[in-house]
Tab-separated table of C-alpha atoms and ligand atoms in Angstrom:
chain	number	residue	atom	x	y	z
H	10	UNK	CA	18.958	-4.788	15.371
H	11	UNK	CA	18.653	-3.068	12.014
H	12	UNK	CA	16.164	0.004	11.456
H	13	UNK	CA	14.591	-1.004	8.058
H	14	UNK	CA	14.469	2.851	6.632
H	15	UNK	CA	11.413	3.158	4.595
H	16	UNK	CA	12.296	6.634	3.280
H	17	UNK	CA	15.620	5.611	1.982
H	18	UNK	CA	14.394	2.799	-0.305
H	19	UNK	CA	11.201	4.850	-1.366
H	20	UNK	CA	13.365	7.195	-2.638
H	21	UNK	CA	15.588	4.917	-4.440
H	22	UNK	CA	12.182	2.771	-5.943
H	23	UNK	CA	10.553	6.619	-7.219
H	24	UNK	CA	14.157	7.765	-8.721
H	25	UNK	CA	13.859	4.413	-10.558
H	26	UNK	CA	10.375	5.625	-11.788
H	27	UNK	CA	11.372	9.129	-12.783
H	28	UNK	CA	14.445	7.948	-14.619
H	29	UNK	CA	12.112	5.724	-16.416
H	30	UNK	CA	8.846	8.482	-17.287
H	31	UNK	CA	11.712	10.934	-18.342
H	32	UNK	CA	12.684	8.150	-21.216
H	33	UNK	CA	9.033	6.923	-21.485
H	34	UNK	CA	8.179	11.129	-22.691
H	35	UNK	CA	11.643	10.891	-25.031
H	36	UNK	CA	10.767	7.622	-26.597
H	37	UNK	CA	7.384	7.411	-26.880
H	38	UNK	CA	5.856	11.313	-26.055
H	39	UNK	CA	3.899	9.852	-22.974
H	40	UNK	CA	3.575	11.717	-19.119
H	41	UNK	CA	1.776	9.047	-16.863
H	42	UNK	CA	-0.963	10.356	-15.550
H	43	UNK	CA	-3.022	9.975	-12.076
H	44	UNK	CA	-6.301	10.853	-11.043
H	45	UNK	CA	-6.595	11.155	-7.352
H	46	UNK	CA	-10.044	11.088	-5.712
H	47	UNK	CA	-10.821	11.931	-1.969
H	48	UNK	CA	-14.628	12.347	-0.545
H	49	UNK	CA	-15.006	14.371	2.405
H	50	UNK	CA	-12.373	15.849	4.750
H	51	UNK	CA	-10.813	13.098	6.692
H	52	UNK	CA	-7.369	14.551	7.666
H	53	UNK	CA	-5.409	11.013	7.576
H	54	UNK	CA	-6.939	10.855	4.156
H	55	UNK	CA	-6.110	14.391	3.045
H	56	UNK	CA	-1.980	13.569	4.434
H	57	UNK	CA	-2.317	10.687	2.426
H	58	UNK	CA	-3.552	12.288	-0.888
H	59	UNK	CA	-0.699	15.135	-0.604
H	60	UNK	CA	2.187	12.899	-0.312
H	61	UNK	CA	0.641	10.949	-3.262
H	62	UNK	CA	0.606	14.277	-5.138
H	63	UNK	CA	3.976	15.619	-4.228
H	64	UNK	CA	5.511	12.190	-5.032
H	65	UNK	CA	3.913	12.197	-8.688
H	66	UNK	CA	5.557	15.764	-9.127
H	67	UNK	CA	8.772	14.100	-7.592
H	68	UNK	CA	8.755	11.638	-10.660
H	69	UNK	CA	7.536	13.670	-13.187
H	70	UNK	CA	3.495	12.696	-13.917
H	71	UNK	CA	0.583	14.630	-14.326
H	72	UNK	CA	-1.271	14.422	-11.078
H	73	UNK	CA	-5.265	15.401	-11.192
H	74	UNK	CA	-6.898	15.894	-8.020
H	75	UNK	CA	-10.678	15.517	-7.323
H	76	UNK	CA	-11.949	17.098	-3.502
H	77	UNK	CA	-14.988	15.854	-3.571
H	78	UNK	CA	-17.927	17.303	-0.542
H	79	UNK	CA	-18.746	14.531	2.132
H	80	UNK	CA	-22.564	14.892	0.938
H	81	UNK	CA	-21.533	13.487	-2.679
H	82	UNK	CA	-24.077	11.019	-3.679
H	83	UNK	CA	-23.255	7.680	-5.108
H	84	UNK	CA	-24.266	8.644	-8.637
H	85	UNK	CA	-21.970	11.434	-8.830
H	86	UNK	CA	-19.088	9.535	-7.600
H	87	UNK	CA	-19.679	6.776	-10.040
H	88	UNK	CA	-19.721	9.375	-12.748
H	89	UNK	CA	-16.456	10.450	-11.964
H	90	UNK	CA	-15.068	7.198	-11.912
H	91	UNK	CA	-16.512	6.545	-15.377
H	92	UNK	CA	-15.619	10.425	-16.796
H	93	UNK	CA	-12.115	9.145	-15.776
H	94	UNK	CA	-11.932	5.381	-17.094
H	95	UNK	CA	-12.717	7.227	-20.438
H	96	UNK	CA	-9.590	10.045	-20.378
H	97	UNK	CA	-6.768	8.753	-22.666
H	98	UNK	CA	-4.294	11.391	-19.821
H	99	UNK	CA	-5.162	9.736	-16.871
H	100	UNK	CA	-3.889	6.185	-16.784
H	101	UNK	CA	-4.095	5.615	-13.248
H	102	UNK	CA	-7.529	6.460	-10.926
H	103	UNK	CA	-7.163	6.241	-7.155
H	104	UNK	CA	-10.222	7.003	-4.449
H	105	UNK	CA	-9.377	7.078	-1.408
H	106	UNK	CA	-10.443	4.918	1.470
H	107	UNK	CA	-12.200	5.203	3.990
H	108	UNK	CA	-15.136	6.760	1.712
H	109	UNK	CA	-17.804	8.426	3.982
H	110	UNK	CA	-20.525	6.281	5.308
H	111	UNK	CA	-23.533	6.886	3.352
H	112	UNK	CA	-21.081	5.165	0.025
H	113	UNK	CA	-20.791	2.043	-1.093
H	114	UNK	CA	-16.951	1.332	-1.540
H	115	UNK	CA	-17.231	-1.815	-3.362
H	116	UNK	CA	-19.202	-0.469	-5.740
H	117	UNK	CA	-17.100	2.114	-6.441
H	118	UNK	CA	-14.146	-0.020	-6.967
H	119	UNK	CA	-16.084	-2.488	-9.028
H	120	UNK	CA	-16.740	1.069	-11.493
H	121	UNK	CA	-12.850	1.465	-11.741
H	122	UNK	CA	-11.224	0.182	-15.365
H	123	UNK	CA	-9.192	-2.617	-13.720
H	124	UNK	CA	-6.616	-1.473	-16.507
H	125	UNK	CA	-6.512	1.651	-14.439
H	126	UNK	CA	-7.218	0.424	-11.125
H	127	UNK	CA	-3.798	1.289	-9.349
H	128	UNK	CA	-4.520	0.564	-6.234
H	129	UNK	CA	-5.072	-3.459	-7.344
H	130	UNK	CA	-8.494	-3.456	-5.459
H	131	UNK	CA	-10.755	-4.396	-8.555
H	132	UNK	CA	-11.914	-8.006	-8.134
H	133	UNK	CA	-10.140	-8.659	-11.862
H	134	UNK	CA	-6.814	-7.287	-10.490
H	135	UNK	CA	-7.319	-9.622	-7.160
H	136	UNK	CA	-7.980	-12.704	-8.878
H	137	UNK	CA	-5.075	-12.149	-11.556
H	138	UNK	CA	-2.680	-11.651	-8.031
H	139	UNK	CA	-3.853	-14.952	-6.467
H	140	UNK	CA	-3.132	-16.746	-9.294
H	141	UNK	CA	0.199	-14.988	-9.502
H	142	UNK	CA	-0.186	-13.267	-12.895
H	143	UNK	CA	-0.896	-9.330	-12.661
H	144	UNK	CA	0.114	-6.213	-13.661
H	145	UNK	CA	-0.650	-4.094	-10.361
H	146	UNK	CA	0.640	-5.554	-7.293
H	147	UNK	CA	-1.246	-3.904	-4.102
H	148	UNK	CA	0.359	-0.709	-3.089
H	149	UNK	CA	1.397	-1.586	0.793
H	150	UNK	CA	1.869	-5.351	0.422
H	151	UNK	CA	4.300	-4.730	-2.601
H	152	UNK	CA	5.682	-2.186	-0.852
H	153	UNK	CA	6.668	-3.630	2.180
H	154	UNK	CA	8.143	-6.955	-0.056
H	155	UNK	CA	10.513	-4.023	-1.848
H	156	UNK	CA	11.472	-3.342	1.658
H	157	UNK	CA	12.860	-7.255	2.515
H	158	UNK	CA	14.191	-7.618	-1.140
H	159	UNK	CA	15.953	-4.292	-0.357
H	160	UNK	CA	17.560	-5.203	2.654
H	161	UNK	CA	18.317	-8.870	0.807
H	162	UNK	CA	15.709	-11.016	3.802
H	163	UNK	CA	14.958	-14.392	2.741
H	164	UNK	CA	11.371	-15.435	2.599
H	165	UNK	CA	11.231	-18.335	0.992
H	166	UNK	CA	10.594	-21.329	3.903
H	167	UNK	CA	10.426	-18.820	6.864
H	168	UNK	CA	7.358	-18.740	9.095
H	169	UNK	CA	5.301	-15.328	8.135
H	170	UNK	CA	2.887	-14.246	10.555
H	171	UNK	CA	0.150	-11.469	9.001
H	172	UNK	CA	-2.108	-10.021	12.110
H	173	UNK	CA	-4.842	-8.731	9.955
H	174	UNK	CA	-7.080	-9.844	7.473
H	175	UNK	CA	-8.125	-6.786	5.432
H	176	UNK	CA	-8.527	-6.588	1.356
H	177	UNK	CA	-6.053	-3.844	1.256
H	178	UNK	CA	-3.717	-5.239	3.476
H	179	UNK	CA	-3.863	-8.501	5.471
H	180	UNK	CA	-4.888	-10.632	2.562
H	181	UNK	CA	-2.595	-9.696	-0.225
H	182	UNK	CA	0.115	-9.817	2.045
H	183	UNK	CA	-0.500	-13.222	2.588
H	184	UNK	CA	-0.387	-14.017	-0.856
H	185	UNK	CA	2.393	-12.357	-1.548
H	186	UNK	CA	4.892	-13.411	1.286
H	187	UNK	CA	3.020	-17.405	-0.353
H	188	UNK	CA	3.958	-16.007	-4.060
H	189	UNK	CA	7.855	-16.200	-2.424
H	190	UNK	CA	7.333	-19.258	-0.757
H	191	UNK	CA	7.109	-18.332	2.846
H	192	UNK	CA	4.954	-20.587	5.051
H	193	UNK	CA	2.335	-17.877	5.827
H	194	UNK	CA	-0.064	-18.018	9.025
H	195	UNK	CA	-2.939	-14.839	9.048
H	196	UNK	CA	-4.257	-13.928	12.369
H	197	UNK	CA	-7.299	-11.909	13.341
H	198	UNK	CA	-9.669	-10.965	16.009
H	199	UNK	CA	-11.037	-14.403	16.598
H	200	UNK	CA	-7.050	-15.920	16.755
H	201	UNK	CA	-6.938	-18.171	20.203
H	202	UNK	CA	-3.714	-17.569	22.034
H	203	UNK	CA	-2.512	-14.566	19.282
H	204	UNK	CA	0.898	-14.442	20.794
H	205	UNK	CA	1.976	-18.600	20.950
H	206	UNK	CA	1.539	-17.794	17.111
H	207	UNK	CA	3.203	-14.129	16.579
H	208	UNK	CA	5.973	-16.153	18.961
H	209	UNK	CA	6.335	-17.998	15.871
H	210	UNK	CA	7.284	-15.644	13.181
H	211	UNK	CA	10.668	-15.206	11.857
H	212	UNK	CA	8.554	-12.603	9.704
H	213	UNK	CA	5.646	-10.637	11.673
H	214	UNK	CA	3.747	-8.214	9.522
H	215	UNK	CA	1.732	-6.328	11.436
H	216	UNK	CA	-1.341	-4.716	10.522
H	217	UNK	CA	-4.453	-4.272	12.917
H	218	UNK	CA	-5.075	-0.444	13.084
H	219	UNK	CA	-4.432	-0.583	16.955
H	220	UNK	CA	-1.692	1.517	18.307
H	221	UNK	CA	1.739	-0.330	20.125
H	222	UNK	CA	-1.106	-3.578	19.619
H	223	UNK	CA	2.434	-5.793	18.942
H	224	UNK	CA	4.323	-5.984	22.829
H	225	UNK	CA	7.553	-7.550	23.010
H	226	UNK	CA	6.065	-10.998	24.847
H	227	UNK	CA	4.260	-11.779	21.266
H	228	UNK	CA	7.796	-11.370	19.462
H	229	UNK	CA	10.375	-13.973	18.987
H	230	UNK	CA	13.978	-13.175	19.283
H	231	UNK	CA	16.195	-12.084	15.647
H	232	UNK	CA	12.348	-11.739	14.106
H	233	UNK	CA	11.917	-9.369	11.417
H	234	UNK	CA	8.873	-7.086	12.491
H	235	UNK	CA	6.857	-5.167	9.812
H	236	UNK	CA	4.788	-2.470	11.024
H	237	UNK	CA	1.894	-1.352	8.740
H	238	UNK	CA	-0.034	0.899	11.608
H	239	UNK	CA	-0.697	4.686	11.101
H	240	UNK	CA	-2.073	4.978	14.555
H	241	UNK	CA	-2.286	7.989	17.417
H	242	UNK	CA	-0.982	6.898	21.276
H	243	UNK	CA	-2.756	8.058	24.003
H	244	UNK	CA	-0.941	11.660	23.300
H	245	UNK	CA	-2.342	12.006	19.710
H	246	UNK	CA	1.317	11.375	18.706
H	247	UNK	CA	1.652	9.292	15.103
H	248	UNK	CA	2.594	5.443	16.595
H	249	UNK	CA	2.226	2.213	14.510
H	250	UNK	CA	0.997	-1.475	16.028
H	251	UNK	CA	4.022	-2.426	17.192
H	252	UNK	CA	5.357	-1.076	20.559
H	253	UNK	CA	8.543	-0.360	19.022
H	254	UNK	CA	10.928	0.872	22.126
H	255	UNK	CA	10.116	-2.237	23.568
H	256	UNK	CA	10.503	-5.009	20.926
H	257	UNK	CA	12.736	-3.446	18.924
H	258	UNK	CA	15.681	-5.192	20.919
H	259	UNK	CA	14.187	-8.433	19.943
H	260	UNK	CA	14.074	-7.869	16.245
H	261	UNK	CA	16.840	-8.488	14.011
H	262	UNK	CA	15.041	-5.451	11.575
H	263	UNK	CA	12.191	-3.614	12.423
H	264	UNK	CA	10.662	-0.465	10.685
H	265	UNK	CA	9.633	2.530	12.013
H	266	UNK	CA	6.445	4.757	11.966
H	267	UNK	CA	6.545	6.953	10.492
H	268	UNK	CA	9.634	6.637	7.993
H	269	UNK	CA	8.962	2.995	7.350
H	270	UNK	CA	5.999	1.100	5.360
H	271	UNK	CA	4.171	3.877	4.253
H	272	UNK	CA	6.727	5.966	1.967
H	273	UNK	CA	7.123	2.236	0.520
H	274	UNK	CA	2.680	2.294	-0.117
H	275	UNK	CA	3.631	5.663	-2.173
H	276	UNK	CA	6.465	4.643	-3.906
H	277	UNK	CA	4.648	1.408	-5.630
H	278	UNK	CA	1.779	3.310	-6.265
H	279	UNK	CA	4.371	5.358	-8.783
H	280	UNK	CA	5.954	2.097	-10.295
H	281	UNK	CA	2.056	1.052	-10.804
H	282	UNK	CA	0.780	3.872	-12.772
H	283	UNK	CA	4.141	4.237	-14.777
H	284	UNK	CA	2.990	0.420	-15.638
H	285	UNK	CA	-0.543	1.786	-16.680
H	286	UNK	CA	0.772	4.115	-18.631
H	287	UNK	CA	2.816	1.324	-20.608
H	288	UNK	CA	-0.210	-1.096	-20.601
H	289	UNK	CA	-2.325	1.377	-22.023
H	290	UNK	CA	-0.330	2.540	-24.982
H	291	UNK	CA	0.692	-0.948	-25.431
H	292	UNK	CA	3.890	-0.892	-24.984
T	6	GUN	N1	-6.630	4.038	2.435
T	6	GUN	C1	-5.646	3.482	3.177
T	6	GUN	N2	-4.730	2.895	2.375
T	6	GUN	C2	-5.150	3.094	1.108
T	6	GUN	C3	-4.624	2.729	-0.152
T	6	GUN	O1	-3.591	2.084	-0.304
T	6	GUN	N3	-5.350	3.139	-1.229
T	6	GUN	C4	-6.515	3.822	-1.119
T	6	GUN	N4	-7.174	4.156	-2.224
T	6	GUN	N5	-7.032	4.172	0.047
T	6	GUN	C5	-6.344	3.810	1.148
């Protein structure tokens, strides 16, 4: 059983990025820039926004930050989002999620320049990656392929089992583990007999937002076991979806949380506004 170390390729992927924004200012006088916007005071959220910060410093962007009150209305949000789309230094704009009740996410998204939309949410940017021709790959899903290209594990023909159908996650995952020609299988609440097909995978991606959800029964021996949960045990303590001391015997690579998919979200959020930043000064 291999550890797959999330960290260690991040920080590979983000040296690649600052290598390339230090010859992207020589060549061409351009510093990528990000807009970062977070509603409210969600603590997860607030982690999540810092590392994003400190990792644009790490590769040498401007990094804006908008801390918005929970009580912002709609309108005000939108107007952001549009006061950004229109600033020639920001090339990449990123809000948050989850965005306080009383909002309308997909609204919100739908306001983003897709040219700008980093996160690959905007329905342009999802169409363009099920067809298999786009410029932003989704942050997480990219991140955790990077991960299995890094560590050189075959896709192509192998069974993939995704538990979880989100848009940020469980979908594009899908397509992407399809785009390299894996025989992908997506399960969900209303899956009969969930573990007969997690028993399947040779690649389980796991990504339900319940903590140690993954046990070692629904795990089939030399698997490769991908763990997209940021969830709190029944101590508080930071755990993923897969019960890890008990299936990581079973696996023939597993990651870990923390230290596993979610530098990897980070670091292709970095590779995707460096690509704005191209895209938008054409070059
Ligand atoms: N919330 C959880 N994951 C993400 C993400 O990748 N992007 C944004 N904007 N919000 C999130």
């Amino acid at each position: 059983m291999q550890i797959i170390d999330g960290k260690k390729v991040s920080s590979e992927v983000k040296e690649e990025v600052r290598q390339q924004t230090l010859k992207l200012k020589e060549t061409h006088g351009i510093t990528p820039g990000l807009a970062v916007v977070i509603v409210g005071d969600d603590p997860a959220s607030r982690v999540y926004v810092n590392n994003k910060k400190k990792a644009c410093e790490l590769v040498g962007f401007k990094s804006e930050e908008y801390a918005l009150p929970a009580e912002t209305t709609q309108q005000e949000l939108l107007n952001l989002v549009e006061t950004l789309n229109n600033k020639d230094d920001i090339n990449g704009i990123l809000v948050q999620l989850p965005l306080p009740k009383h909002l309308d996410d997909k609204a919100v998204i739908a306001a983003i320049n897709p040219k700008k939309d980093v996160d690959a949410f905007h329905a342009v940017n999802v169409g363009k990656i099920m067809l298999g021709e786009y410029d932003f790959l989704p942050c997480t899903p990219a991140g955790v392929m990077e991960m299995l290209h890094s560590y050189n594990i075959e896709v192509s023909g192998k069974n993939c089992v995704v538990i979880g159908r989100s848009n940020i996650v469980g979908k594009p995952m899908a397509m992407l583990l399809l785009h390299e020609n894996g025989t992908v299988t997506i399960c969900h609440s209303r899956t009969k007999n969930l573990a007969e097909v997690t028993k399947q995978a040779d690649i389980l991606v796991a990504a339900v937002g319940r903590p140690k959800f993954v046990t070692a029964d629904m795990v089939k021996d030399g698997a490769v076991v991908i763990d997209v949960g940021m969830d709190r045990d029944e101590n508080g303590k930071l755990c993923g979806d897969v019960d890890f001391e008990n299936v990581k015997d079973k696996c023939s690579y597993i990651t870990p949380v923390p230290g596993g998919v979610g530098p990897m979200t980070i670091a292709t959020l970095m590779k995707n506004t460096l690509k704005a930043a191209k895209i938008q000064n054409n070059i």
